[in-house]
Amino acid sequence: MGRGLTALHHLDPPAQSPLYFLFMGRHFDCSSATHEKWTDRKVKGLPEITQWQSPGKAKKAVKKSGSGDRSMAVPQAFPVGPLPEPAGALMEAQPCAQNLAEGFLEEELRLNVELSQLHFSQPVGLIYNPVDYAWEPHRSYVTRYCQGPKEVLFLGMNPGPFGMAQTGVPFGEVSVVRDWLGIGGPVLTPAQEHPKRPVLGLQCPQSEVSGARFWGFFRNLCGQPEVFFRHCFVHNLCPLLFLAPSGRNLTPVGICDAALCRQGPLLGVRLVVGVGRLAEQRARRALAGLTPEVQVEGLLHPSPRNPQANKGWEAVAKERLSELGLLPLLTK
């Protein structure tokens, strides 16, 4: 399966175990693949609903070897009952792991287990999990750059089709990941792949504009990645890329909040900077009431779909980081 950490090797790929969830008041038992088998069912305490199930997952194949269209939001998912913990899953965050990187990877695999219980209906057509199929470069990113406590966490929402979905690295523009961050490794294919969103790994020719702007700014500011990661880390709230049947990106809402409450204290962060309004809002909601308190601020998203970002995102970002008092942390 290629997701490292011997204790969790047995974990099944995402979208295998059936579990019931409420979506905007509707109840579904479904997986994230195709719109195939439709039935009607009554559930105790709930009105009659429509459900669907897909035929299963395709076998992975080895390839050679971030944030995109946010035009539609995926409804919130609420478990009808408590999530069952799979055998062998980690029950608590592990701040005393052999090192911070290992503990963080274990937390991500725990989240993978939790997400594997979730099943989404329309408008979701396909789901990619690069923490699964791009495990090798993702693990390299975490183990190289998450070796000590972090003061600041830059938080994105979820992978873009030409960024993390290809490289396993948040805002993972291929050229930056390969040439500046020095990350490589084999990338598998998702269990099911949309023809308009093929996963080509580090051979992907399509630029991730948001990632190029984001990492390009910090490359110019910091010079070397070690300067940036001395006090900071970059992570996505949700590791999943949601695609509509047309291939359009969908934005997740209301999932993975609990995981952030575990990951923030594990990293030791005092400040979370949400990249984009939605990431900031989700972080504020997730971390409200956390002790010790974690400050949450926002940074303009570098997406080319954002007209304000197209007028000079780098200047806006530098001014914002100056307001937050972060520039001294990002220079030698």
mmCIF file of C-alpha atoms in Angstrom:
data_model
loop_
_atom_site.group_PDB
_atom_site.id
_atom_site.type_symbol
_atom_site.label_atom_id
_atom_site.label_comp_id
_atom_site.label_asym_id
_atom_site.label_seq_id
_atom_site.Cartn_x
_atom_site.Cartn_y
_atom_site.Cartn_z
ATOM 1 C CA MET A 1 0.000 0.000 0.000
ATOM 2 C CA GLY A 2 2.964 2.298 0.328
ATOM 3 C CA ARG A 3 1.911 4.336 3.326
ATOM 4 C CA GLY A 4 4.813 3.493 5.634
ATOM 5 C CA LEU A 5 4.728 3.109 9.418
ATOM 6 C CA THR A 6 4.656 -0.616 10.056
ATOM 7 C CA ALA A 7 2.009 -0.451 12.772
ATOM 8 C CA LEU A 8 -0.526 0.889 10.275
ATOM 9 C CA HIS A 9 0.352 -1.102 7.162
ATOM 10 C CA HIS A 10 -2.817 -3.139 7.437
ATOM 11 C CA LEU A 11 -5.146 -0.176 6.926
ATOM 12 C CA ASP A 12 -7.493 -0.509 3.983
ATOM 13 C CA PRO A 13 -7.599 2.110 1.200
ATOM 14 C CA PRO A 14 -10.207 4.875 1.496
ATOM 15 C CA ALA A 15 -13.901 4.311 0.743
ATOM 16 C CA GLN A 16 -14.238 0.680 1.692
ATOM 17 C CA SER A 17 -16.279 0.406 4.899
ATOM 18 C CA PRO A 18 -19.966 1.330 4.603
ATOM 19 C CA LEU A 19 -21.201 3.882 7.139
ATOM 20 C CA TYR A 20 -24.222 6.142 7.172
ATOM 21 C CA PHE A 21 -23.953 9.920 7.082
ATOM 22 C CA LEU A 22 -26.329 12.851 6.910
ATOM 23 C CA PHE A 23 -25.879 15.378 4.121
ATOM 24 C CA MET A 24 -27.978 18.519 4.443
ATOM 25 C CA GLY A 25 -30.684 16.487 6.165
ATOM 26 C CA ARG A 26 -30.471 13.579 3.711
ATOM 27 C CA HIS A 27 -29.092 10.164 4.559
ATOM 28 C CA PHE A 28 -26.744 8.257 2.264
ATOM 29 C CA ASP A 29 -24.888 4.977 2.141
ATOM 30 C CA CYS A 30 -22.574 5.424 -0.802
ATOM 31 C CA SER A 31 -18.988 5.513 -1.998
ATOM 32 C CA SER A 32 -17.120 8.127 -3.966
ATOM 33 C CA ALA A 33 -16.867 6.537 -7.374
ATOM 34 C CA THR A 34 -19.707 6.377 -9.889
ATOM 35 C CA HIS A 35 -23.455 6.918 -9.886
ATOM 36 C CA GLU A 36 -24.597 3.365 -10.420
ATOM 37 C CA LYS A 37 -26.872 1.402 -8.144
ATOM 38 C CA TRP A 38 -29.860 3.377 -6.883
ATOM 39 C CA THR A 39 -32.287 2.142 -4.233
ATOM 40 C CA ASP A 40 -34.756 3.630 -1.790
ATOM 41 C CA ARG A 41 -34.610 2.877 1.895
ATOM 42 C CA LYS A 42 -36.256 4.001 5.102
ATOM 43 C CA VAL A 43 -34.048 4.549 8.136
ATOM 44 C CA LYS A 44 -35.446 4.684 11.651
ATOM 45 C CA GLY A 45 -35.912 8.300 12.693
ATOM 46 C CA LEU A 46 -35.204 9.605 9.180
ATOM 47 C CA PRO A 47 -37.414 10.153 6.115
ATOM 48 C CA GLU A 48 -37.246 7.921 3.078
ATOM 49 C CA ILE A 49 -34.076 8.665 1.149
ATOM 50 C CA THR A 50 -32.173 7.739 -1.966
ATOM 51 C CA GLN A 51 -28.865 5.949 -1.759
ATOM 52 C CA TRP A 52 -26.291 4.611 -4.183
ATOM 53 C CA GLN A 53 -23.327 2.325 -4.130
ATOM 54 C CA SER A 54 -20.409 1.898 -6.503
ATOM 55 C CA PRO A 55 -18.973 -1.399 -7.702
ATOM 56 C CA GLY A 56 -15.616 -1.079 -5.920
ATOM 57 C CA LYS A 57 -12.095 0.178 -6.358
ATOM 58 C CA ALA A 58 -9.770 -0.354 -9.268
ATOM 59 C CA LYS A 59 -6.304 -1.733 -8.753
ATOM 60 C CA LYS A 60 -3.516 0.819 -8.454
ATOM 61 C CA ALA A 61 -0.810 1.082 -11.079
ATOM 62 C CA VAL A 62 2.606 2.688 -10.713
ATOM 63 C CA LYS A 63 3.311 5.873 -12.633
ATOM 64 C CA LYS A 64 6.748 6.649 -14.059
ATOM 65 C CA SER A 65 8.345 8.775 -12.127
ATOM 66 C CA GLY A 66 -2.395 23.331 -5.063
ATOM 67 C CA SER A 67 -5.521 24.793 -4.715
ATOM 68 C CA GLY A 68 -7.702 25.049 -7.796
ATOM 69 C CA ASP A 69 -11.299 25.705 -8.804
ATOM 70 C CA ARG A 70 -13.421 26.251 -5.702
ATOM 71 C CA SER A 71 -16.683 26.720 -7.568
ATOM 72 C CA MET A 72 -18.884 24.501 -5.425
ATOM 73 C CA ALA A 73 -18.904 23.365 -1.819
ATOM 74 C CA VAL A 74 -19.425 19.786 -0.680
ATOM 75 C CA PRO A 75 -22.153 19.577 2.002
ATOM 76 C CA GLN A 76 -21.165 18.832 5.559
ATOM 77 C CA ALA A 77 -21.016 15.210 6.634
ATOM 78 C CA PHE A 78 -22.312 14.224 10.062
ATOM 79 C CA PRO A 79 -21.981 10.663 11.411
ATOM 80 C CA VAL A 80 -25.270 9.229 12.576
ATOM 81 C CA GLY A 81 -23.376 7.362 15.281
ATOM 82 C CA PRO A 82 -19.815 7.426 16.607
ATOM 83 C CA LEU A 83 -17.104 6.342 14.204
ATOM 84 C CA PRO A 84 -15.845 2.833 14.915
ATOM 85 C CA GLU A 85 -12.098 2.773 15.448
ATOM 86 C CA PRO A 86 -10.504 0.181 13.130
ATOM 87 C CA ALA A 87 -8.310 -2.387 14.850
ATOM 88 C CA GLY A 88 -4.819 -1.035 15.311
ATOM 89 C CA ALA A 89 -5.776 2.596 14.681
ATOM 90 C CA LEU A 90 -4.061 5.165 16.857
ATOM 91 C CA MET A 91 -6.348 6.336 19.628
ATOM 92 C CA GLU A 92 -4.584 9.555 20.593
ATOM 93 C CA ALA A 93 -2.081 11.992 19.140
ATOM 94 C CA GLN A 94 1.493 10.907 19.794
ATOM 95 C CA PRO A 95 3.573 13.957 20.827
ATOM 96 C CA CYS A 96 6.166 11.623 22.364
ATOM 97 C CA ALA A 97 6.816 9.683 19.161
ATOM 98 C CA GLN A 98 10.403 8.965 18.167
ATOM 99 C CA ASN A 99 10.377 12.314 16.408
ATOM 100 C CA LEU A 100 7.809 14.902 15.454
ATOM 101 C CA ALA A 101 7.683 13.859 11.819
ATOM 102 C CA GLU A 102 6.805 10.293 12.715
ATOM 103 C CA GLY A 103 4.100 11.463 15.098
ATOM 104 C CA PHE A 104 2.637 13.765 12.467
ATOM 105 C CA LEU A 105 2.591 11.008 9.854
ATOM 106 C CA GLU A 106 0.837 8.729 12.311
ATOM 107 C CA GLU A 107 -1.796 11.419 12.861
ATOM 108 C CA GLU A 108 -2.307 11.714 9.111
ATOM 109 C CA LEU A 109 -2.768 7.974 8.797
ATOM 110 C CA ARG A 110 -5.257 8.081 11.641
ATOM 111 C CA LEU A 111 -7.166 10.725 9.700
ATOM 112 C CA ASN A 112 -7.023 8.475 6.624
ATOM 113 C CA VAL A 113 -8.759 5.781 8.652
ATOM 114 C CA GLU A 114 -11.453 8.218 9.773
ATOM 115 C CA LEU A 115 -11.986 9.513 6.249
ATOM 116 C CA SER A 116 -12.237 5.984 4.897
ATOM 117 C CA GLN A 117 -15.505 5.710 6.861
ATOM 118 C CA LEU A 118 -17.040 8.698 5.028
ATOM 119 C CA HIS A 119 -19.101 8.174 1.890
ATOM 120 C CA PHE A 120 -20.214 11.054 -0.302
ATOM 121 C CA SER A 121 -23.065 11.374 -2.766
ATOM 122 C CA GLN A 122 -23.759 14.001 -5.416
ATOM 123 C CA PRO A 123 -22.245 16.356 -6.336
ATOM 124 C CA VAL A 124 -19.121 14.291 -5.567
ATOM 125 C CA GLY A 125 -18.069 12.054 -8.449
ATOM 126 C CA LEU A 126 -14.532 11.018 -7.498
ATOM 127 C CA ILE A 127 -12.200 11.449 -4.542
ATOM 128 C CA TYR A 128 -8.398 11.468 -4.703
ATOM 129 C CA ASN A 129 -6.301 10.947 -1.568
ATOM 130 C CA PRO A 130 -2.664 11.864 -2.345
ATOM 131 C CA VAL A 131 -1.594 11.008 1.211
ATOM 132 C CA ASP A 132 -2.419 7.471 0.100
ATOM 133 C CA TYR A 133 -1.266 7.122 -3.532
ATOM 134 C CA ALA A 134 1.509 9.767 -3.309
ATOM 135 C CA TRP A 135 2.698 8.510 0.062
ATOM 136 C CA GLU A 136 6.405 8.386 -0.783
ATOM 137 C CA PRO A 137 6.870 12.068 -1.723
ATOM 138 C CA HIS A 138 4.442 13.095 1.013
ATOM 139 C CA ARG A 139 6.399 11.180 3.617
ATOM 140 C CA SER A 140 9.630 12.699 2.298
ATOM 141 C CA TYR A 141 8.145 16.185 2.680
ATOM 142 C CA VAL A 142 7.077 15.583 6.280
ATOM 143 C CA THR A 143 10.206 13.750 7.425
ATOM 144 C CA ARG A 144 12.507 16.350 5.883
ATOM 145 C CA TYR A 145 10.734 19.491 7.009
ATOM 146 C CA CYS A 146 8.839 18.576 10.183
ATOM 147 C CA GLN A 147 11.680 17.559 12.479
ATOM 148 C CA GLY A 148 11.040 20.064 15.252
ATOM 149 C CA PRO A 149 8.194 22.103 16.806
ATOM 150 C CA LYS A 150 6.690 24.843 14.636
ATOM 151 C CA GLU A 151 5.493 28.255 15.691
ATOM 152 C CA VAL A 152 3.401 28.923 12.578
ATOM 153 C CA LEU A 153 1.195 26.658 10.467
ATOM 154 C CA PHE A 154 0.148 27.869 7.017
ATOM 155 C CA LEU A 155 -3.115 26.048 6.386
ATOM 156 C CA GLY A 156 -4.677 25.357 3.000
ATOM 157 C CA MET A 157 -8.094 23.775 2.492
ATOM 158 C CA ASN A 158 -7.413 20.667 0.407
ATOM 159 C CA PRO A 159 -5.332 19.514 -2.594
ATOM 160 C CA GLY A 160 -5.575 21.095 -6.017
ATOM 161 C CA PRO A 161 -5.592 18.849 -9.121
ATOM 162 C CA PHE A 162 -2.203 20.066 -10.372
ATOM 163 C CA GLY A 163 -0.542 20.566 -6.994
ATOM 164 C CA MET A 164 -0.752 18.189 -4.064
ATOM 165 C CA ALA A 165 -2.861 15.773 -6.113
ATOM 166 C CA GLN A 166 0.251 15.261 -8.269
ATOM 167 C CA THR A 167 3.096 15.611 -5.775
ATOM 168 C CA GLY A 168 1.754 14.826 -2.295
ATOM 169 C CA VAL A 169 2.947 18.242 -1.069
ATOM 170 C CA PRO A 170 0.572 21.084 -0.094
ATOM 171 C CA PHE A 171 0.423 23.778 -2.800
ATOM 172 C CA GLY A 172 2.723 21.339 -4.612
ATOM 173 C CA GLU A 173 3.678 22.996 -7.879
ATOM 174 C CA VAL A 174 5.841 20.321 -9.535
ATOM 175 C CA SER A 175 8.894 22.451 -10.323
ATOM 176 C CA VAL A 176 9.037 23.905 -6.810
ATOM 177 C CA VAL A 177 8.576 20.539 -5.115
ATOM 178 C CA ARG A 178 11.292 18.954 -7.246
ATOM 179 C CA ASP A 179 13.820 21.774 -7.601
ATOM 180 C CA TRP A 180 13.476 23.855 -4.411
ATOM 181 C CA LEU A 181 12.068 21.503 -1.810
ATOM 182 C CA GLY A 182 14.087 18.599 -3.221
ATOM 183 C CA ILE A 183 11.206 16.130 -2.912
ATOM 184 C CA GLY A 184 10.821 13.100 -5.164
ATOM 185 C CA GLY A 185 9.554 9.543 -5.164
ATOM 186 C CA PRO A 186 7.102 7.314 -7.019
ATOM 187 C CA VAL A 187 3.465 8.361 -7.296
ATOM 188 C CA LEU A 188 0.759 5.741 -7.795
ATOM 189 C CA THR A 189 -2.578 6.325 -9.446
ATOM 190 C CA PRO A 190 -5.760 6.948 -7.453
ATOM 191 C CA ALA A 191 -8.113 4.003 -7.135
ATOM 192 C CA GLN A 192 -10.308 5.664 -9.753
ATOM 193 C CA GLU A 193 -9.130 8.461 -12.017
ATOM 194 C CA HIS A 194 -11.059 11.130 -13.888
ATOM 195 C CA PRO A 195 -9.974 11.398 -17.542
ATOM 196 C CA LYS A 196 -9.761 15.177 -17.211
ATOM 197 C CA ARG A 197 -7.643 14.957 -14.055
ATOM 198 C CA PRO A 198 -4.975 12.306 -14.650
ATOM 199 C CA VAL A 199 -2.295 11.870 -12.011
ATOM 200 C CA LEU A 200 1.142 12.067 -13.627
ATOM 201 C CA GLY A 201 3.150 12.709 -10.487
ATOM 202 C CA LEU A 202 6.312 14.770 -10.860
ATOM 203 C CA GLN A 203 5.984 14.446 -14.628
ATOM 204 C CA CYS A 204 2.808 16.544 -14.655
ATOM 205 C CA PRO A 205 3.308 19.348 -17.213
ATOM 206 C CA GLN A 206 0.450 21.503 -15.902
ATOM 207 C CA SER A 207 1.452 24.333 -13.585
ATOM 208 C CA GLU A 208 -0.299 24.826 -10.253
ATOM 209 C CA VAL A 209 -0.499 28.629 -10.273
ATOM 210 C CA SER A 210 -1.494 28.948 -6.617
ATOM 211 C CA GLY A 211 1.413 26.748 -5.581
ATOM 212 C CA ALA A 212 3.873 28.518 -7.865
ATOM 213 C CA ARG A 213 2.896 31.843 -6.306
ATOM 214 C CA PHE A 214 2.854 30.541 -2.745
ATOM 215 C CA TRP A 215 6.178 28.674 -2.731
ATOM 216 C CA GLY A 216 7.783 31.131 -5.151
ATOM 217 C CA PHE A 217 7.111 33.936 -2.681
ATOM 218 C CA PHE A 218 8.733 32.052 0.191
ATOM 219 C CA ARG A 219 11.633 30.955 -1.987
ATOM 220 C CA ASN A 220 12.369 34.612 -2.782
ATOM 221 C CA LEU A 221 11.874 35.655 0.832
ATOM 222 C CA CYS A 222 13.734 32.834 2.587
ATOM 223 C CA GLY A 223 16.316 31.761 0.031
ATOM 224 C CA GLN A 224 16.556 28.181 1.297
ATOM 225 C CA PRO A 225 13.673 25.940 2.389
ATOM 226 C CA GLU A 226 15.399 25.271 5.709
ATOM 227 C CA VAL A 227 14.956 28.949 6.613
ATOM 228 C CA PHE A 228 11.200 28.724 6.038
ATOM 229 C CA PHE A 229 10.731 25.402 7.826
ATOM 230 C CA ARG A 230 12.823 26.421 10.821
ATOM 231 C CA HIS A 231 9.683 27.946 12.365
ATOM 232 C CA CYS A 232 6.882 27.202 9.874
ATOM 233 C CA PHE A 233 5.075 24.322 8.238
ATOM 234 C CA VAL A 234 2.473 24.023 5.471
ATOM 235 C CA HIS A 235 -0.440 21.626 5.677
ATOM 236 C CA ASN A 236 -3.941 21.162 4.262
ATOM 237 C CA LEU A 237 -6.963 20.913 6.519
ATOM 238 C CA CYS A 238 -8.351 18.079 4.388
ATOM 239 C CA PRO A 239 -6.116 15.682 2.400
ATOM 240 C CA LEU A 240 -8.831 14.792 -0.129
ATOM 241 C CA LEU A 241 -9.436 16.231 -3.589
ATOM 242 C CA PHE A 242 -13.147 16.129 -4.450
ATOM 243 C CA LEU A 243 -14.184 16.134 -8.099
ATOM 244 C CA ALA A 244 -17.620 16.495 -9.635
ATOM 245 C CA PRO A 245 -18.500 14.081 -12.459
ATOM 246 C CA SER A 246 -17.464 16.851 -14.860
ATOM 247 C CA GLY A 247 -13.990 17.036 -13.273
ATOM 248 C CA ARG A 248 -14.699 20.352 -11.531
ATOM 249 C CA ASN A 249 -13.156 20.867 -8.081
ATOM 250 C CA LEU A 250 -15.421 20.776 -5.046
ATOM 251 C CA THR A 251 -14.538 22.344 -1.714
ATOM 252 C CA PRO A 252 -15.011 20.256 1.455
ATOM 253 C CA VAL A 253 -16.901 21.816 4.353
ATOM 254 C CA GLY A 254 -17.115 20.554 7.906
ATOM 255 C CA ILE A 255 -14.751 17.575 7.811
ATOM 256 C CA CYS A 256 -11.274 17.179 9.332
ATOM 257 C CA ASP A 257 -11.803 19.879 11.976
ATOM 258 C CA ALA A 258 -11.148 17.424 14.792
ATOM 259 C CA ALA A 259 -7.905 16.333 13.162
ATOM 260 C CA LEU A 260 -6.656 19.929 13.158
ATOM 261 C CA CYS A 261 -7.288 20.071 16.901
ATOM 262 C CA ARG A 262 -4.895 17.142 17.276
ATOM 263 C CA GLN A 263 -2.316 18.273 14.727
ATOM 264 C CA GLY A 264 -1.937 21.845 15.983
ATOM 265 C CA PRO A 265 -0.871 20.899 19.515
ATOM 266 C CA LEU A 266 1.291 18.099 18.148
ATOM 267 C CA LEU A 267 3.257 20.634 16.103
ATOM 268 C CA GLY A 268 3.283 23.107 18.980
ATOM 269 C CA VAL A 269 1.984 25.968 16.824
ATOM 270 C CA ARG A 270 0.982 29.262 18.371
ATOM 271 C CA LEU A 271 -0.385 30.740 15.129
ATOM 272 C CA VAL A 272 -2.390 29.229 12.261
ATOM 273 C CA VAL A 273 -2.506 31.292 9.068
ATOM 274 C CA GLY A 274 -5.415 30.197 6.909
ATOM 275 C CA VAL A 275 -4.536 30.598 3.230
ATOM 276 C CA GLY A 276 -7.832 31.861 1.895
ATOM 277 C CA ARG A 277 -11.000 32.951 3.671
ATOM 278 C CA LEU A 278 -12.491 29.475 3.946
ATOM 279 C CA ALA A 279 -9.363 27.909 5.483
ATOM 280 C CA GLU A 280 -9.233 30.760 8.002
ATOM 281 C CA GLN A 281 -12.897 30.303 8.910
ATOM 282 C CA ARG A 282 -12.553 26.544 9.311
ATOM 283 C CA ALA A 283 -9.464 26.952 11.493
ATOM 284 C CA ARG A 284 -11.204 29.508 13.711
ATOM 285 C CA ARG A 285 -14.137 27.183 14.211
ATOM 286 C CA ALA A 286 -12.008 24.083 14.781
ATOM 287 C CA LEU A 287 -9.569 25.653 17.209
ATOM 288 C CA ALA A 288 -12.008 27.770 19.215
ATOM 289 C CA GLY A 289 -11.639 26.997 22.904
ATOM 290 C CA LEU A 290 -8.442 25.002 22.464
ATOM 291 C CA THR A 291 -6.081 25.202 25.442
ATOM 292 C CA PRO A 292 -3.478 26.604 25.188
ATOM 293 C CA GLU A 293 -5.051 29.089 22.824
ATOM 294 C CA VAL A 294 -3.936 29.067 19.197
ATOM 295 C CA GLN A 295 -4.181 32.364 17.317
ATOM 296 C CA VAL A 296 -5.815 32.172 13.872
ATOM 297 C CA GLU A 297 -5.269 34.737 11.124
ATOM 298 C CA GLY A 298 -5.827 34.855 7.381
ATOM 299 C CA LEU A 299 -3.793 35.363 4.226
ATOM 300 C CA LEU A 300 -5.179 36.158 0.783
ATOM 301 C CA HIS A 301 -5.370 33.024 -1.350
ATOM 302 C CA PRO A 302 -2.953 33.128 -4.326
ATOM 303 C CA SER A 303 -5.440 31.485 -6.717
ATOM 304 C CA PRO A 304 -5.607 32.972 -10.230
ATOM 305 C CA ARG A 305 -9.382 32.864 -9.786
ATOM 306 C CA ASN A 306 -8.981 35.571 -7.148
ATOM 307 C CA PRO A 307 -8.872 38.979 -8.926
ATOM 308 C CA GLN A 308 -7.181 40.612 -5.956
ATOM 309 C CA ALA A 309 -4.383 38.022 -6.035
ATOM 310 C CA ASN A 310 -3.820 38.695 -9.726
ATOM 311 C CA LYS A 311 -2.979 42.325 -8.938
ATOM 312 C CA GLY A 312 0.182 41.397 -7.055
ATOM 313 C CA TRP A 313 -0.227 38.630 -4.512
ATOM 314 C CA GLU A 314 3.416 38.705 -3.410
ATOM 315 C CA ALA A 315 3.206 42.323 -2.253
ATOM 316 C CA VAL A 316 -0.065 41.664 -0.428
ATOM 317 C CA ALA A 317 1.388 38.583 1.241
ATOM 318 C CA LYS A 318 4.532 40.370 2.390
ATOM 319 C CA GLU A 319 2.518 43.217 3.866
ATOM 320 C CA ARG A 320 0.265 40.766 5.680
ATOM 321 C CA LEU A 321 3.182 38.783 7.112
ATOM 322 C CA SER A 322 4.703 42.041 8.281
ATOM 323 C CA GLU A 323 1.455 42.927 10.079
ATOM 324 C CA LEU A 324 1.555 39.533 11.783
ATOM 325 C CA GLY A 325 5.168 40.018 12.832
ATOM 326 C CA LEU A 326 6.345 36.967 10.903
ATOM 327 C CA LEU A 327 9.018 38.432 8.639
ATOM 328 C CA PRO A 328 11.805 38.046 11.222
ATOM 329 C CA LEU A 329 11.040 34.330 11.391
ATOM 330 C CA LEU A 330 11.367 33.987 7.631
ATOM 331 C CA THR A 331 14.695 35.660 7.035
ATOM 332 C CA LYS A 332 18.180 34.521 7.958
#
